[in-house]
Short mmCIF file of C-alpha atoms in Angstrom, two decimals:
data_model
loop_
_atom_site.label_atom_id
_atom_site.label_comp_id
_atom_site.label_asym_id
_atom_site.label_seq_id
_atom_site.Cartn_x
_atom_site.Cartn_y
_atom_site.Cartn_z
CA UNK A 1 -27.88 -12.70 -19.86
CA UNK A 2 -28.92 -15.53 -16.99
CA UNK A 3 -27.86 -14.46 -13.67
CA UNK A 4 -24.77 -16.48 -12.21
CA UNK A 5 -24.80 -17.47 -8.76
CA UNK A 6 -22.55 -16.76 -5.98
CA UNK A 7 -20.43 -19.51 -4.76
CA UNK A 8 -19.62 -18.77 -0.83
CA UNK A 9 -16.03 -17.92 -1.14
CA UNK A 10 -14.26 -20.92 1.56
CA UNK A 11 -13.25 -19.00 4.98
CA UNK A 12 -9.71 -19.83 4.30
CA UNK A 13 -9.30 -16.85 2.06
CA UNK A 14 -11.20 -14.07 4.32
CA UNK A 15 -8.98 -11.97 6.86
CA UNK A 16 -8.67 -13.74 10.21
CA UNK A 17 -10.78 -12.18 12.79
CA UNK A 18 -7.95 -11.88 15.87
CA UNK A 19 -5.39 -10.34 13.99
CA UNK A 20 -1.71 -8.78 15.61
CA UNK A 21 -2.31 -5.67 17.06
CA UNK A 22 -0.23 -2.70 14.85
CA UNK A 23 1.15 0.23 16.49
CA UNK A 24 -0.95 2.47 14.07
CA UNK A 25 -4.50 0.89 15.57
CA UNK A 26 -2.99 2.24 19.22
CA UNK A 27 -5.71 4.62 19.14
CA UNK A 28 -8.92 3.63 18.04
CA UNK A 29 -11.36 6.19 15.73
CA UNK A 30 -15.08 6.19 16.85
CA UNK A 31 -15.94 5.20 13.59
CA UNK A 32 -13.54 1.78 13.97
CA UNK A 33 -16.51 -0.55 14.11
CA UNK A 34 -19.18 1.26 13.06
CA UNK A 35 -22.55 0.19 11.46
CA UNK A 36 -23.87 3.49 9.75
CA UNK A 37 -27.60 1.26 10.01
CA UNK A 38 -28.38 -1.70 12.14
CA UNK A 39 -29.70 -3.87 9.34
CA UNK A 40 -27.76 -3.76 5.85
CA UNK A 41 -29.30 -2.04 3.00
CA UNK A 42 -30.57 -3.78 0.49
CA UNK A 43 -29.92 -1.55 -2.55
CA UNK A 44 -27.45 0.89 -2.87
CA UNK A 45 -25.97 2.73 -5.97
CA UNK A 46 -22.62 2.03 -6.01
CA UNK A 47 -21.18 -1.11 -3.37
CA UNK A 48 -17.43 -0.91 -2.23
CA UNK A 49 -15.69 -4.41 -0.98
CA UNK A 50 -12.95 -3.47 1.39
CA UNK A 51 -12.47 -0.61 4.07
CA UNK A 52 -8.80 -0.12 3.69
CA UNK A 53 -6.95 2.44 1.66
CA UNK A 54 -7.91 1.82 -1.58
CA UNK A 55 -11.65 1.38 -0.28
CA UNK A 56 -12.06 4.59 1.72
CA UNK A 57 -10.55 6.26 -0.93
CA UNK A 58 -13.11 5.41 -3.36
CA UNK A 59 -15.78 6.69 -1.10
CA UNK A 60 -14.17 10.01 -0.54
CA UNK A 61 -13.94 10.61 -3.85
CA UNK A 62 -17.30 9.39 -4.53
CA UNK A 63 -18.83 11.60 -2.16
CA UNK A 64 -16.98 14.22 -0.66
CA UNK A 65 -13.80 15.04 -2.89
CA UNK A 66 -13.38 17.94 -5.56
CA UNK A 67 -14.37 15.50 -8.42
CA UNK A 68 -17.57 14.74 -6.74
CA UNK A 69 -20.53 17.02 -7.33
CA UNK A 70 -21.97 18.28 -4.00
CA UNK A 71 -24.48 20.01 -5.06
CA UNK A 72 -26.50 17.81 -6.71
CA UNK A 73 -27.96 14.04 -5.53
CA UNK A 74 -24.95 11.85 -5.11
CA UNK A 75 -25.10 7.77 -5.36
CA UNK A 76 -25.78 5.62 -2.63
CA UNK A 77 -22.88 4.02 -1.38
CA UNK A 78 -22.02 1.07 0.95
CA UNK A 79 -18.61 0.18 2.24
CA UNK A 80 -18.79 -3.09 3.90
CA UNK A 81 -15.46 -4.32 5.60
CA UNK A 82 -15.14 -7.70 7.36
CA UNK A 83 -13.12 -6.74 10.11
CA UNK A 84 -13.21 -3.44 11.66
CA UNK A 85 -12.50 -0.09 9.64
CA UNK A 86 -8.97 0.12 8.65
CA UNK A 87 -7.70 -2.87 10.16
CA UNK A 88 -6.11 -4.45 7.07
CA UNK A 89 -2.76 -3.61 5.12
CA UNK A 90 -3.27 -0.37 5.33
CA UNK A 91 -2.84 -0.10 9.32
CA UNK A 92 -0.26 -2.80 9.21
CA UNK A 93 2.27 -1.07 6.70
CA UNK A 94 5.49 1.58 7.76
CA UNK A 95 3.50 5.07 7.44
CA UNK A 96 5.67 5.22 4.36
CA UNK A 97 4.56 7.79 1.03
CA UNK A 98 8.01 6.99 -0.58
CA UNK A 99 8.32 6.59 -4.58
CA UNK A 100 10.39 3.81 -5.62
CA UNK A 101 10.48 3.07 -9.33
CA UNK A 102 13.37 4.44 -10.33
CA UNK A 103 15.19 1.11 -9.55
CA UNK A 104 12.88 -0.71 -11.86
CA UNK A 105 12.64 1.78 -14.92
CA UNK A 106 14.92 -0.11 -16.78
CA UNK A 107 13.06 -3.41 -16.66
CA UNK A 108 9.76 -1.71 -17.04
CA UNK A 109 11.53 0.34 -20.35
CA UNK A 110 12.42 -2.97 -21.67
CA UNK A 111 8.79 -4.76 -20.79
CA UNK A 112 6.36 -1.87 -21.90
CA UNK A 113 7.92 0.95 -23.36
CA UNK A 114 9.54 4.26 -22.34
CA UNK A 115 6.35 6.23 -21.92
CA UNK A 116 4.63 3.90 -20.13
CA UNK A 117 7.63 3.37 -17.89
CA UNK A 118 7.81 7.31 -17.61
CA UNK A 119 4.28 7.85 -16.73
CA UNK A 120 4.52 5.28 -13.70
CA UNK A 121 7.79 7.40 -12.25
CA UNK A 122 5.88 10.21 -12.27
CA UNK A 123 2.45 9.19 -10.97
CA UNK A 124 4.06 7.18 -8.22
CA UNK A 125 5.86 10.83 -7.23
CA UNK A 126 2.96 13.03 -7.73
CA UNK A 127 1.02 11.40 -4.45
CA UNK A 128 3.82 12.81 -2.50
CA UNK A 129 2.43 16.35 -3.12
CA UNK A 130 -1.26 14.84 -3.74
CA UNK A 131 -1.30 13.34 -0.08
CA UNK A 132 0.00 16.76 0.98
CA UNK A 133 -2.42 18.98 -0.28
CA UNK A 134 -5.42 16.75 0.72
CA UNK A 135 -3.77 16.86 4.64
CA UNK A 136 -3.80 20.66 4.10
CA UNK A 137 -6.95 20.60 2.77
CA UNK A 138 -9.03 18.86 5.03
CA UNK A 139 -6.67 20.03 7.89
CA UNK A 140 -5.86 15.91 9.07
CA UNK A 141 -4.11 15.31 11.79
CA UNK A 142 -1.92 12.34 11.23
CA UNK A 143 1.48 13.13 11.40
CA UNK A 144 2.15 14.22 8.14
CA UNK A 145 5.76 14.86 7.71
CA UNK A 146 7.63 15.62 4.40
CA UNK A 147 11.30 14.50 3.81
CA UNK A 148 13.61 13.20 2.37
CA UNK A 149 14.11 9.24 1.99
CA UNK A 150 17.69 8.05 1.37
CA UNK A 151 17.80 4.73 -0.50
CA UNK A 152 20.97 2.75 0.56
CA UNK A 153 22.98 0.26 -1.54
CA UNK A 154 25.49 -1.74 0.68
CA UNK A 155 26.26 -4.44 -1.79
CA UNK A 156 29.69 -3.01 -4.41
CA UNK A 157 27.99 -4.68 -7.50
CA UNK A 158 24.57 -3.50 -6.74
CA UNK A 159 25.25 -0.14 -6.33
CA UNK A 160 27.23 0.19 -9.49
CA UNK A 161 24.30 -1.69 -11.31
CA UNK A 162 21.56 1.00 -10.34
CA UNK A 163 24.10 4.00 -10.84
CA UNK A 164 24.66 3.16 -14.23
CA UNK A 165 20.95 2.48 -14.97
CA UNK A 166 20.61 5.91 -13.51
CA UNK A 167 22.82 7.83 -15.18
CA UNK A 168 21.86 6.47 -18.29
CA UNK A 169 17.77 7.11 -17.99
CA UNK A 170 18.71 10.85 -16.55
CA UNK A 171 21.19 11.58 -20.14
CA UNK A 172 18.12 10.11 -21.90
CA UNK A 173 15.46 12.10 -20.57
CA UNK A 174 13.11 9.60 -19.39
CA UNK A 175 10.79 10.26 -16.07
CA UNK A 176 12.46 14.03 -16.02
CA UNK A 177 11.10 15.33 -13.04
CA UNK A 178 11.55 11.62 -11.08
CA UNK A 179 14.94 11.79 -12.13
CA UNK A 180 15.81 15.42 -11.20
CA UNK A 181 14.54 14.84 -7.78
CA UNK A 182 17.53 11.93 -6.87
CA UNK A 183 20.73 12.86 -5.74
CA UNK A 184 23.50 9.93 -5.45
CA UNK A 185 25.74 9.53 -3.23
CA UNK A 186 28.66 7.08 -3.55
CA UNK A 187 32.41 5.98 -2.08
CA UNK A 188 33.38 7.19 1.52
CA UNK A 189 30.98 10.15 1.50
CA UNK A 190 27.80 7.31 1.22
CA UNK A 191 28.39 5.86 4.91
CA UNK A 192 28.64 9.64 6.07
CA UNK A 193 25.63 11.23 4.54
CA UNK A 194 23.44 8.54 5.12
CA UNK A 195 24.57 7.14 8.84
CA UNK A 196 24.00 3.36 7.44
CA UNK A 197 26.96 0.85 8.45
CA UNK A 198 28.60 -0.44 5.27
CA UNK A 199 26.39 2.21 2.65
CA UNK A 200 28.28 2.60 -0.66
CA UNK A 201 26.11 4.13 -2.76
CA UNK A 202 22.86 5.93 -1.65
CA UNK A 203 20.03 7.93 -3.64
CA UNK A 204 18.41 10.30 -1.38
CA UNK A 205 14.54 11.70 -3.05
CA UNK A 206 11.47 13.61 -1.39
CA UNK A 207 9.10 11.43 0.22
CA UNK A 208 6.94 11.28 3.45
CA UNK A 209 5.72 9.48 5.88
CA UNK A 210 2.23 9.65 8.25
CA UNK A 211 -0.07 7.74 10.98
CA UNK A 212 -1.55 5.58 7.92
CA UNK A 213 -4.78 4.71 10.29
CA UNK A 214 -5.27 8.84 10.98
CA UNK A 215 -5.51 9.63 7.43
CA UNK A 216 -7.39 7.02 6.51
CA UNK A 217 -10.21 7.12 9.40
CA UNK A 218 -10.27 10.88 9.01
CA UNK A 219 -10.85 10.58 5.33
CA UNK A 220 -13.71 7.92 6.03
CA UNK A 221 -15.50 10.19 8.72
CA UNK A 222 -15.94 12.72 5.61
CA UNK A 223 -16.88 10.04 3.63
CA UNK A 224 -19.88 8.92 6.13
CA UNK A 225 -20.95 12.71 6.84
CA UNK A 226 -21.76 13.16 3.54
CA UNK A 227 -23.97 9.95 3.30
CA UNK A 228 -21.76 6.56 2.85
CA UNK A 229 -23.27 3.54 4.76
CA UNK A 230 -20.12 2.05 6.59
CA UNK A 231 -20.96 -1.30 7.84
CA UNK A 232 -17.71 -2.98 9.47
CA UNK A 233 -17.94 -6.62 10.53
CA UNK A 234 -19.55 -7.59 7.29
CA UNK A 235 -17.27 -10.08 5.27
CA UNK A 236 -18.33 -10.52 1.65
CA UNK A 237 -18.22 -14.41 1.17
CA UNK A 238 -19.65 -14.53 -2.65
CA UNK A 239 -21.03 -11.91 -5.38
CA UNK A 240 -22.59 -12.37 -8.15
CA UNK A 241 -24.73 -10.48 -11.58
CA UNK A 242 -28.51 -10.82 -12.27
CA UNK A 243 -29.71 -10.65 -15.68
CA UNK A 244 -30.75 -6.92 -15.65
CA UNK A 245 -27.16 -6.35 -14.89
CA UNK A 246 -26.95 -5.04 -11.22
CA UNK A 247 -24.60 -7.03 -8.60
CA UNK A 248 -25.50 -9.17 -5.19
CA UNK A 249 -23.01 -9.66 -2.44
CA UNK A 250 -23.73 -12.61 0.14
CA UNK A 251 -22.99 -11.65 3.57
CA UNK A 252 -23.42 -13.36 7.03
CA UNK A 253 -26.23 -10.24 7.58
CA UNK A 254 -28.14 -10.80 4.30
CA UNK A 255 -27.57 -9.72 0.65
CA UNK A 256 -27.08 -6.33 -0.99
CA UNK A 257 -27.81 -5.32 -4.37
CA UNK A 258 -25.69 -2.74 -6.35
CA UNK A 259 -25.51 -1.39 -9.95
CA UNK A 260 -21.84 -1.48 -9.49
CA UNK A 261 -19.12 -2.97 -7.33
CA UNK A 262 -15.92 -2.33 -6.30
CA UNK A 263 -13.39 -4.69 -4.92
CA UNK A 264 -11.03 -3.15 -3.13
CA UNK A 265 -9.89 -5.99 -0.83
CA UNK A 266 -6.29 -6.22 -2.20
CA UNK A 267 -4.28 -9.71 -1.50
CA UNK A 268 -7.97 -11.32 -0.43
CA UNK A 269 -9.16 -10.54 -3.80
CA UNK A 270 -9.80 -14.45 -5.30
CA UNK A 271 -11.87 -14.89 -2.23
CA UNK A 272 -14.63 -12.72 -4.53
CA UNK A 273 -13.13 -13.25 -7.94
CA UNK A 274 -11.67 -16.55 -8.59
CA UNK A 275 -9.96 -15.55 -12.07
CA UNK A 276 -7.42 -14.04 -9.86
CA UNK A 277 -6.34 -17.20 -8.04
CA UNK A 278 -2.89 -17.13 -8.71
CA UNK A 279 -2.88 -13.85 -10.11
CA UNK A 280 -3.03 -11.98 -6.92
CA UNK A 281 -1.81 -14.48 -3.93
CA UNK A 282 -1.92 -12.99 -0.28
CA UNK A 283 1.65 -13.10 1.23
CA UNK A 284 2.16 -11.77 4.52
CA UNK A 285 5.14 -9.39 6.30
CA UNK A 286 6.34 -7.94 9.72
CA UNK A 287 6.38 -5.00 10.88
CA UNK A 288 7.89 -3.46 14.00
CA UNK A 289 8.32 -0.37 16.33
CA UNK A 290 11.15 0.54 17.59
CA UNK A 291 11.65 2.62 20.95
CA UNK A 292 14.41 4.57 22.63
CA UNK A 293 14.66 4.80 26.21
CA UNK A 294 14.84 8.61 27.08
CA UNK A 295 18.18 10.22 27.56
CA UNK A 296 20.12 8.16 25.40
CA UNK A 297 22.89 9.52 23.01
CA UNK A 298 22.68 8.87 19.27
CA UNK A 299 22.32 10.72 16.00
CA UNK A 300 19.22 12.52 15.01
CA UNK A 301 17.46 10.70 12.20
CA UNK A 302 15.04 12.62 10.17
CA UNK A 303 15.39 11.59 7.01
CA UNK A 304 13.50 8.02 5.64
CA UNK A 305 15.23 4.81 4.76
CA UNK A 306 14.66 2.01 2.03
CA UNK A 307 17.89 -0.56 3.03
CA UNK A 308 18.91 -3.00 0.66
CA UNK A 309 21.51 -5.85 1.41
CA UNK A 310 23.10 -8.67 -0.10
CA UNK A 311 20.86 -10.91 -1.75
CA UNK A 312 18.16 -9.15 -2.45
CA UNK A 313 16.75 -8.33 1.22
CA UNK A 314 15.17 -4.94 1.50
CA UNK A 315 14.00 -3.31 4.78
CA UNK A 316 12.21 -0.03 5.39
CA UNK A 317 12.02 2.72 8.30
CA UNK A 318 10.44 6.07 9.25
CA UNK A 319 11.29 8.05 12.29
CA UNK A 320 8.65 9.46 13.97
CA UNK A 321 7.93 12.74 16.40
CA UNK A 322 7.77 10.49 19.40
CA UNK A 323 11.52 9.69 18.87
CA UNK A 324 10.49 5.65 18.05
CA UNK A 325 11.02 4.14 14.54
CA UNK A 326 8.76 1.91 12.47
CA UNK A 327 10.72 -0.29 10.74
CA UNK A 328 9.67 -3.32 8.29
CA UNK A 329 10.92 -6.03 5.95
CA UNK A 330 13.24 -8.91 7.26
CA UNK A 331 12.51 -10.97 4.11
CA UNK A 332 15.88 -12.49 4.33
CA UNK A 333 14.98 -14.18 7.16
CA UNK A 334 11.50 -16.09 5.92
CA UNK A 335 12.14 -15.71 2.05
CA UNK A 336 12.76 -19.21 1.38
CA UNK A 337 10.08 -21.22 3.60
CA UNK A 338 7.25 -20.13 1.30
CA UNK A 339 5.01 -21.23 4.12
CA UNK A 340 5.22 -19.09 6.22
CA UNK A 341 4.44 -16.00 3.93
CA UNK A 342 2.92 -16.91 0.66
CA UNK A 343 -0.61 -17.67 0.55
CA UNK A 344 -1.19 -17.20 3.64
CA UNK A 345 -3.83 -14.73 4.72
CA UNK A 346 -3.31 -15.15 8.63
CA UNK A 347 -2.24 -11.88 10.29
CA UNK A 348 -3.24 -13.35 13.92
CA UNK A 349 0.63 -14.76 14.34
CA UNK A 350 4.43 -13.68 13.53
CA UNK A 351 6.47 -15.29 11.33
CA UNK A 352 8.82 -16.83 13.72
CA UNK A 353 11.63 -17.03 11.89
CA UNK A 354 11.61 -13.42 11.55
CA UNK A 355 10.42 -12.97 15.12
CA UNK A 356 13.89 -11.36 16.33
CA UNK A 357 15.43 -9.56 13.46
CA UNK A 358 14.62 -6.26 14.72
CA UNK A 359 15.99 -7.08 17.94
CA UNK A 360 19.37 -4.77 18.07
CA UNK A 361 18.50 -3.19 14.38
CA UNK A 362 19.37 -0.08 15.00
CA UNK A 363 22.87 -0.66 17.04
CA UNK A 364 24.16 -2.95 14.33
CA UNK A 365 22.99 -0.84 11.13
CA UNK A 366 23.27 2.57 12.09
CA UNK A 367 26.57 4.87 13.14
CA UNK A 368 26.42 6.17 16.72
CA UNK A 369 23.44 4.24 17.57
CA UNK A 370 25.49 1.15 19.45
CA UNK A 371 25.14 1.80 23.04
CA UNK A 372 21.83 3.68 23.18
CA UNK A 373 19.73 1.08 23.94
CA UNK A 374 16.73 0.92 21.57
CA UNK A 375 14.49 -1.98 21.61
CA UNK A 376 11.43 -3.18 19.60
CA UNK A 377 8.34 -2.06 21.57
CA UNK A 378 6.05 -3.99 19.51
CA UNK A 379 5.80 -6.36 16.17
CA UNK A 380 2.83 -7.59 13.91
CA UNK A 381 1.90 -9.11 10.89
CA UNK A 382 0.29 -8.05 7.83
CA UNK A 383 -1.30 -8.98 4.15
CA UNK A 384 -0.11 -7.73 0.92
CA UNK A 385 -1.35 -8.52 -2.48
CA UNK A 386 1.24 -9.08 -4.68
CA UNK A 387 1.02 -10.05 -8.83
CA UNK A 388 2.06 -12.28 -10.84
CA UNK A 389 3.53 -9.75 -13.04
CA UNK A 390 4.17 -7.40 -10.13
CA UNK A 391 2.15 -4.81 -11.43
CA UNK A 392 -0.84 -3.57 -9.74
CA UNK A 393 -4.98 -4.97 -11.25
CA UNK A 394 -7.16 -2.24 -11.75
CA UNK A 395 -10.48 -1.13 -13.51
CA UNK A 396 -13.39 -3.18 -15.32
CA UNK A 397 -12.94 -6.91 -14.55
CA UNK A 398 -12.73 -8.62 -17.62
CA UNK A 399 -15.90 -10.38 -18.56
CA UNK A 400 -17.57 -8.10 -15.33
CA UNK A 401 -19.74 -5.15 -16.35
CA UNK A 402 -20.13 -2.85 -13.37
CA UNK A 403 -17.66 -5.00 -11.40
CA UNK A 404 -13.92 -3.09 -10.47
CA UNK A 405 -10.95 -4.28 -9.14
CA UNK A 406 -7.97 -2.38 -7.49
CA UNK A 407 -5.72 -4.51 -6.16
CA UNK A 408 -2.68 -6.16 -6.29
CA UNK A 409 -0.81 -3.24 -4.67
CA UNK A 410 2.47 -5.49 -4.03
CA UNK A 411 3.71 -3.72 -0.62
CA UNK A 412 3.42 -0.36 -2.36
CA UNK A 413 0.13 1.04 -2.27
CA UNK A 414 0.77 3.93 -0.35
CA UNK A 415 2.24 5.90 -3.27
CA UNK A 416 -0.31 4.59 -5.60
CA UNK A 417 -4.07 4.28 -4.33
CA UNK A 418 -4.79 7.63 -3.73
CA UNK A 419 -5.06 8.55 -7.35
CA UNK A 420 -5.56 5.28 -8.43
CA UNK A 421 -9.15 5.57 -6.78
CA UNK A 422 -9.50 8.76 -8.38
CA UNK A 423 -9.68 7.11 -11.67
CA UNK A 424 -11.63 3.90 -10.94
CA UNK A 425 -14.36 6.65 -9.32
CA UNK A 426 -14.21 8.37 -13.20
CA UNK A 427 -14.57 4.59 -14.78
CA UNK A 428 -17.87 4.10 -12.91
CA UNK A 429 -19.09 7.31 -14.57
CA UNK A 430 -18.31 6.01 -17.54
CA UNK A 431 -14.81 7.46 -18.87
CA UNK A 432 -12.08 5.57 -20.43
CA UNK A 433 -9.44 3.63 -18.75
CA UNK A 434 -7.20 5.58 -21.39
CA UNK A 435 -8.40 9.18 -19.84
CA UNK A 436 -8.27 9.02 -15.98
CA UNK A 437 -4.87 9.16 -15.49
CA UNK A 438 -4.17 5.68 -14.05
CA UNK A 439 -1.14 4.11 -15.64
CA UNK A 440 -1.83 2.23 -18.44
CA UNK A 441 0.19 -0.86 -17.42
CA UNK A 442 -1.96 -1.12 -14.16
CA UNK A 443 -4.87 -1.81 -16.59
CA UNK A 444 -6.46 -5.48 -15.74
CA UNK A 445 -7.38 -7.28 -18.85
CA UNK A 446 -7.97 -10.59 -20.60
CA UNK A 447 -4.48 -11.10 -21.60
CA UNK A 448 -2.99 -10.78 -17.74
CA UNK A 449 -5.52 -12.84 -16.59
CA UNK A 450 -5.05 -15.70 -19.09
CA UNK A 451 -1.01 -15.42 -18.85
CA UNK A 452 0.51 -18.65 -17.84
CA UNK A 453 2.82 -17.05 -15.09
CA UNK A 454 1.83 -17.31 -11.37
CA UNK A 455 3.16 -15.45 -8.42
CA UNK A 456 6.40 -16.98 -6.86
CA UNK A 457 9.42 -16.26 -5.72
CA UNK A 458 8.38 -12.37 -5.23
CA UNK A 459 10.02 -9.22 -3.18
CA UNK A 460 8.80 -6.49 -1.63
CA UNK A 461 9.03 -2.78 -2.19
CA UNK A 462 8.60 -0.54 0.56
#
């Protein structure tokens, strides 16, 4: 095979370099722009495109997690990020570990079968206790908090749509433990038990929610002790394969070779691999905290939210310790300017249009919270990846050998990645997609790539 060359990727579709500032990157690890080596490598084993979730993730379980062998040689591995550790989506998103498929079983029943549909519903709630047990494990401190998350309906025909949907998948069998972990709530009781203005149907589930950037830093400082290169600052702008096979990437501080390659840079993913223009199209959303001055009255929330409203709009919030609340979404507001969110890979600015919506969010939506006073402390942008067939892009890029993708996460990674990277770590050793555990609709092939569809009029998760 003739070696291809790497085309410098244009700067357009790289992150921005001064980027809103999230709550979550408040308090800065010592590892946030750190260079492992002062000069780049130029070989490594295995190379890893991304230092966000799905990145860091990949290195933990390359080199210090249970399915890695310590006590023999481990690969070299080099993370290079282009902005600072953790600095992407992943620091930018609510703190939220909530499973939400249940809502979409029926359409994913209809589009790829019940067992594929089944094994999603209970992947996506397996992290909860996955992301549990690795806190516990490696003793994190990040705020880890299990719950439960109450998912609230305040549209009549809505509500009675996803009901039915439910009742029918739990008589059926289908995603048993998913579905024996909701509860529903409907009629007068809904507004009650849930504390949302107008709720008339509500599922509430287990779920949790954490200091994304804590995890994630702490899980990268294991990573480095036991030998990963980190090199932040250190955008990839091309890649490309020689003919014996290994992998270059093209960086403003020289090139680095690798047998194998993962990209792991989510919604910035065509900026490396061009097949996935218009497969996997950066769209940005905002974010806010929200504080309450001290002494106020209002009812304790503990629980997490997923609120959906007329027309589609769905917003997100955790509480926290502190007594503030992170909450996300406003879509309604920039939804039809395309814009100002689609394709668009600048983090640096709001979305103006959505600028205010959290202003007074929790007096008008919430029961007892009118006269307390809570105000948005601070607001910021992010970048998502979302598909073109809404389904996450993951393992051996078609027509790639050695090169990996995970991406694609659509607003919803934080239930997913963990284990996700598990099984793209057992690819690069050679196992089946079919055999890591990954669900087999997340599996990137020739036929998604050559589909005719193209991301458009999409909507987040939470």
């Amino acid at each position: 095979m003739s070696s291809t060359i790497a085309k410098p990727c244009p700067s357009s579709l790289l992150p921005v370099k001064d980027s809103t500032t999230p709550f979550w990157r408040t308090q800065l690890h010592e590892l946030d722009d750190h260079q492992s080596t002062p000069d780049l490598p130029s070989l490594c084993d295995i190379l890893i495109i991304g230092g966000g979730y799905a990145g860091i993730a990949a290195s933990y379980h390359l080199l210090a997690g249970e399915d890695s062998n310590l006590e023999t040689s481990k690969p070299s591995v080099v993370l290079l990020e282009a902005r600072e550790a953790c600095s992407g989506a992943t620091a930018r998103n609510g703190g939220h570990l909530r499973p939400a498929v249940y809502a979409h079983l029926s359409s994913y029943i209809k589009e790829y079968g019940v067992e594929a549909a089944s094994e999603l519903a209970e992947f996506e709630l397996s992290h909860v206790k996955a992301i549990a047990d690795l806190v516990e494990k490696e003793k994190i401190e990040c705020d880890f908090t299990l719950t439960k998350s109450f998912d609230v309906f305040t549209d009549n025909d809505m509500a009675e749509e996803i009901k039915e949907a439910y009742f029918e998948l739990k008589a059926a069998g289908i995603a048993k433990t998913t579905m024996d972990d909701l509860v529903w709530t409907e009629g007068e009781d809904a507004e009650k038990v849930s504390g949302v203005k107008g709720c008339v149907g509500c599922f509430s589930f287990t779920a949790a929610h954490l200091w994304p950037y804590k995890l994630m830093m702490a899980l990268l400082s294991r990573s480095v002790a036991h030998g990963l290169n980190l090199q932040t600052h250190t955008p990839v702008t091309g890649i490309s394969r020689s003919s014996s096979g290994t992998w270059t990437a093209i960086t403003p501080r020289g090139s680095i070779t690798a047998r194998q390659v993962i990209i792991a840079t989510n919604g910035y993913v065509s900026a490396r691999l061009p097949e996935y223009s218009g497969k996997i199209v950066p769209c940005r959303g905002i974010c806010s905290r929200i504080v309450v001055p001290p002494f106020t009255q209002h009812p304790h929330i503990d629980k997490t939210y997923g609120l959906r409203f007329p027309g589609g709009s769905h917003d997100y919030l955790i509480p926290r310790s502190d007594g503030s609340l992170i909450v996300s979404g406003a879509r309604s507001k920039f939804i039809t300017d395309q814009s100002t969110w689609y394709n668009v890979v600048d983090d640096s600015s709001l979305i103006e249009s959505a600028s205010n919506y959290f202003d007074n969010y929790m007096q008008d939506h919430f029961l007892g919270w009118e006269e307390n006073g809570a105000y948005v402390e601070r607001i910021w942008t992010g970048i998502m990846g979302f598909n073109d067939d809404k389904i996450p892009s993951v393992g051996e890029v078609p027509g790639r050998e050695g090169c990996f993708i995970a991406a694609g996460f659509e607003g919803h990674g934080m239930p997913v990645i963990w284990l996700v990277m598990r099984g793209v770590v057992s690819l690069l050793n050679g196992k089946r997609f079919e055999d890591v555990g990954i669900p087999r609709i997340y599996k990137t092939t020739k036929e998604r790539l050559d589909s005719t569809t193209q991301v458009g009029q999409v909507s987040t998760t939470s």
